[in-house]
Amino acid sequence: MSQSSLDDDELFGEAANEMRSDVESSLADAWDALPAADDIWETDAENVLGVLNGLKSALDAGDAEEHLRDAKKWYTMGERADAFEDADDLEAEIEAVEEALTDISGAGEQVGELASTIPALKGTLEEAADDDDEADEEDD
């Protein structure tokens, strides 16, 4: 084996290690960007709408999607170059982050829909109560 070939293999190995580190770092950044469990569980709002609006804000995934995209980009490059000896752990973690983002996004949509429905429902119930009070006054 020539010196050039050895150097190329060594460089490829270094590049593969750096690529794996980049994927791992991006995945760690994605996890860090997700909302904390306490942020979506605890509240100090005074009414249901306040709770829903707070929850909707807490369900913001921040830069997690961008970090996941970076991880997937470097993972795909590494896989296509056959640079990883064993990348099952990376693939599993990418899938776990994707699932978490999907769950957070779905919850955010549901909370958003509910938050837009509650004020109208409150108004309808208040009108019904006012109509009932007026009917009771007329009966007296």
GROMACS .gro file of C-alpha atoms in nm:
model
  140
    1MET     CA    1   0.000   0.000   0.000
    2SER     CA    2   0.141   0.336  -0.096
    3GLN     CA    3   0.184   0.627   0.144
    4SER     CA    4  -0.078   0.823  -0.051
    5SER     CA    5  -0.332   0.547  -0.009
    6LEU     CA    6  -0.267   0.525   0.364
    7ASP     CA    7  -0.306   0.898   0.400
    8ASP     CA    8  -0.633   0.889   0.206
    9ASP     CA    9  -0.770   0.613   0.430
   10GLU     CA   10  -0.659   0.801   0.738
   11LEU     CA   11  -0.819   1.122   0.613
   12PHE     CA   12  -1.139   0.938   0.527
   13GLY     CA   13  -1.147   0.792   0.878
   14GLU     CA   14  -1.100   1.135   1.032
   15ALA     CA   15  -1.373   1.279   0.810
   16ALA     CA   16  -1.608   0.995   0.906
   17ASN     CA   17  -1.544   1.060   1.275
   18GLU     CA   18  -1.606   1.432   1.227
   19MET     CA   19  -1.925   1.359   1.035
   20ARG     CA   20  -2.050   1.132   1.314
   21SER     CA   21  -1.963   1.400   1.570
   22ASP     CA   22  -2.155   1.657   1.365
   23VAL     CA   23  -2.461   1.431   1.356
   24GLU     CA   24  -2.440   1.363   1.730
   25SER     CA   25  -2.393   1.733   1.806
   26SER     CA   26  -2.690   1.835   1.589
   27LEU     CA   27  -2.907   1.571   1.754
   28ALA     CA   28  -2.807   1.693   2.100
   29ASP     CA   29  -2.889   2.050   1.992
   30ALA     CA   30  -3.228   1.932   1.861
   31TRP     CA   31  -3.312   1.764   2.192
   32ASP     CA   32  -3.201   2.077   2.380
   33ALA     CA   33  -3.424   2.299   2.163
   34LEU     CA   34  -3.738   2.101   2.244
   35PRO     CA   35  -3.963   2.237   2.518
   36ALA     CA   36  -3.896   2.118   2.871
   37ALA     CA   37  -4.157   1.883   3.018
   38ASP     CA   38  -4.227   2.125   3.305
   39ASP     CA   39  -4.292   2.406   3.057
   40ILE     CA   40  -4.583   2.220   2.903
   41TRP     CA   41  -4.709   2.073   3.229
   42GLU     CA   42  -4.709   2.360   3.476
   43THR     CA   43  -4.901   2.683   3.445
   44ASP     CA   44  -4.984   2.993   3.643
   45ALA     CA   45  -5.264   3.117   3.420
   46GLU     CA   46  -5.587   3.237   3.573
   47ASN     CA   47  -5.827   3.093   3.315
   48VAL     CA   48  -5.857   2.825   3.051
   49LEU     CA   49  -5.769   3.057   2.765
   50GLY     CA   50  -5.457   3.166   2.948
   51VAL     CA   51  -5.363   2.802   3.004
   52LEU     CA   52  -5.416   2.720   2.638
   53ASN     CA   53  -5.221   3.022   2.514
   54GLY     CA   54  -4.938   2.942   2.754
   55LEU     CA   55  -4.936   2.581   2.642
   56LYS     CA   56  -4.939   2.684   2.278
   57SER     CA   57  -4.633   2.903   2.340
   58ALA     CA   58  -4.461   2.628   2.539
   59LEU     CA   59  -4.511   2.384   2.250
   60ASP     CA   60  -4.277   2.586   2.028
   61ALA     CA   61  -4.000   2.351   1.916
   62GLY     CA   62  -3.762   2.640   1.857
   63ASP     CA   63  -3.466   2.550   1.640
   64ALA     CA   64  -3.511   2.175   1.688
   65GLU     CA   65  -3.627   2.124   1.330
   66GLU     CA   66  -3.322   2.305   1.192
   67HIS     CA   67  -3.088   2.100   1.411
   68LEU     CA   68  -3.265   1.782   1.302
   69ARG     CA   69  -3.224   1.885   0.940
   70ASP     CA   70  -2.851   1.932   0.995
   71ALA     CA   71  -2.825   1.592   1.162
   72LYS     CA   72  -3.012   1.424   0.877
   73LYS     CA   73  -2.799   1.602   0.618
   74TRP     CA   74  -2.470   1.481   0.770
   75TYR     CA   75  -2.614   1.139   0.844
   76THR     CA   76  -2.723   1.099   0.482
   77MET     CA   77  -2.382   1.210   0.356
   78GLY     CA   78  -2.211   0.963   0.587
   79GLU     CA   79  -2.438   0.678   0.490
   80ARG     CA   80  -2.399   0.738   0.117
   81ALA     CA   81  -2.022   0.758   0.155
   82ASP     CA   82  -2.034   0.440   0.366
   83ALA     CA   83  -1.841   0.636   0.627
   84PHE     CA   84  -2.008   0.492   0.936
   85GLU     CA   85  -1.914   0.151   1.067
   86ASP     CA   86  -2.235   0.130   1.270
   87ALA     CA   87  -2.494   0.401   1.242
   88ASP     CA   88  -2.802   0.224   1.380
   89ASP     CA   89  -2.787   0.436   1.694
   90LEU     CA   90  -2.783   0.757   1.490
   91GLU     CA   91  -3.075   0.643   1.277
   92ALA     CA   92  -3.276   0.550   1.587
   93GLU     CA   93  -3.208   0.883   1.752
   94ILE     CA   94  -3.302   1.074   1.437
   95GLU     CA   95  -3.631   0.885   1.432
   96ALA     CA   96  -3.689   0.961   1.802
   97VAL     CA   97  -3.637   1.334   1.747
   98GLU     CA   98  -3.869   1.324   1.444
   99GLU     CA   99  -4.138   1.151   1.653
  100ALA     CA  100  -4.102   1.407   1.931
  101LEU     CA  101  -4.132   1.693   1.681
  102THR     CA  102  -4.438   1.532   1.523
  103ASP     CA  103  -4.603   1.492   1.864
  104ILE     CA  104  -4.522   1.850   1.963
  105SER     CA  105  -4.651   1.985   1.633
  106GLY     CA  106  -4.972   1.783   1.657
  107ALA     CA  107  -5.032   1.895   2.015
  108GLY     CA  108  -4.967   2.255   1.916
  109GLU     CA  109  -5.226   2.235   1.639
  110GLN     CA  110  -5.485   2.084   1.873
  111VAL     CA  111  -5.420   2.345   2.140
  112GLY     CA  112  -5.441   2.622   1.879
  113GLU     CA  113  -5.778   2.496   1.757
  114LEU     CA  114  -5.909   2.467   2.110
  115ALA     CA  115  -5.778   2.814   2.201
  116SER     CA  116  -5.966   2.963   1.907
  117THR     CA  117  -6.285   2.774   1.999
  118ILE     CA  118  -6.303   2.852   2.371
  119PRO     CA  119  -6.377   3.229   2.345
  120ALA     CA  120  -6.666   3.164   2.104
  121LEU     CA  121  -6.799   2.889   2.330
  122LYS     CA  122  -6.777   3.120   2.631
  123GLY     CA  123  -6.970   3.387   2.439
  124THR     CA  124  -7.239   3.138   2.337
  125LEU     CA  125  -7.281   3.016   2.694
  126GLU     CA  126  -7.294   3.372   2.830
  127GLU     CA  127  -7.563   3.463   2.575
  128ALA     CA  128  -7.760   3.151   2.666
  129ALA     CA  129  -7.737   3.240   3.036
  130ASP     CA  130  -7.847   3.599   2.964
  131ASP     CA  131  -8.140   3.474   2.756
  132ASP     CA  132  -8.237   3.235   3.037
  133ASP     CA  133  -8.216   3.517   3.295
  134GLU     CA  134  -8.435   3.739   3.076
  135ALA     CA  135  -8.690   3.458   3.035
  136ASP     CA  136  -8.696   3.406   3.414
  137GLU     CA  137  -8.754   3.780   3.469
  138GLU     CA  138  -9.042   3.781   3.221
  139ASP     CA  139  -9.202   3.482   3.397
  140ASP     CA  140  -9.194   3.671   3.729
   0.00000   0.00000   0.00000
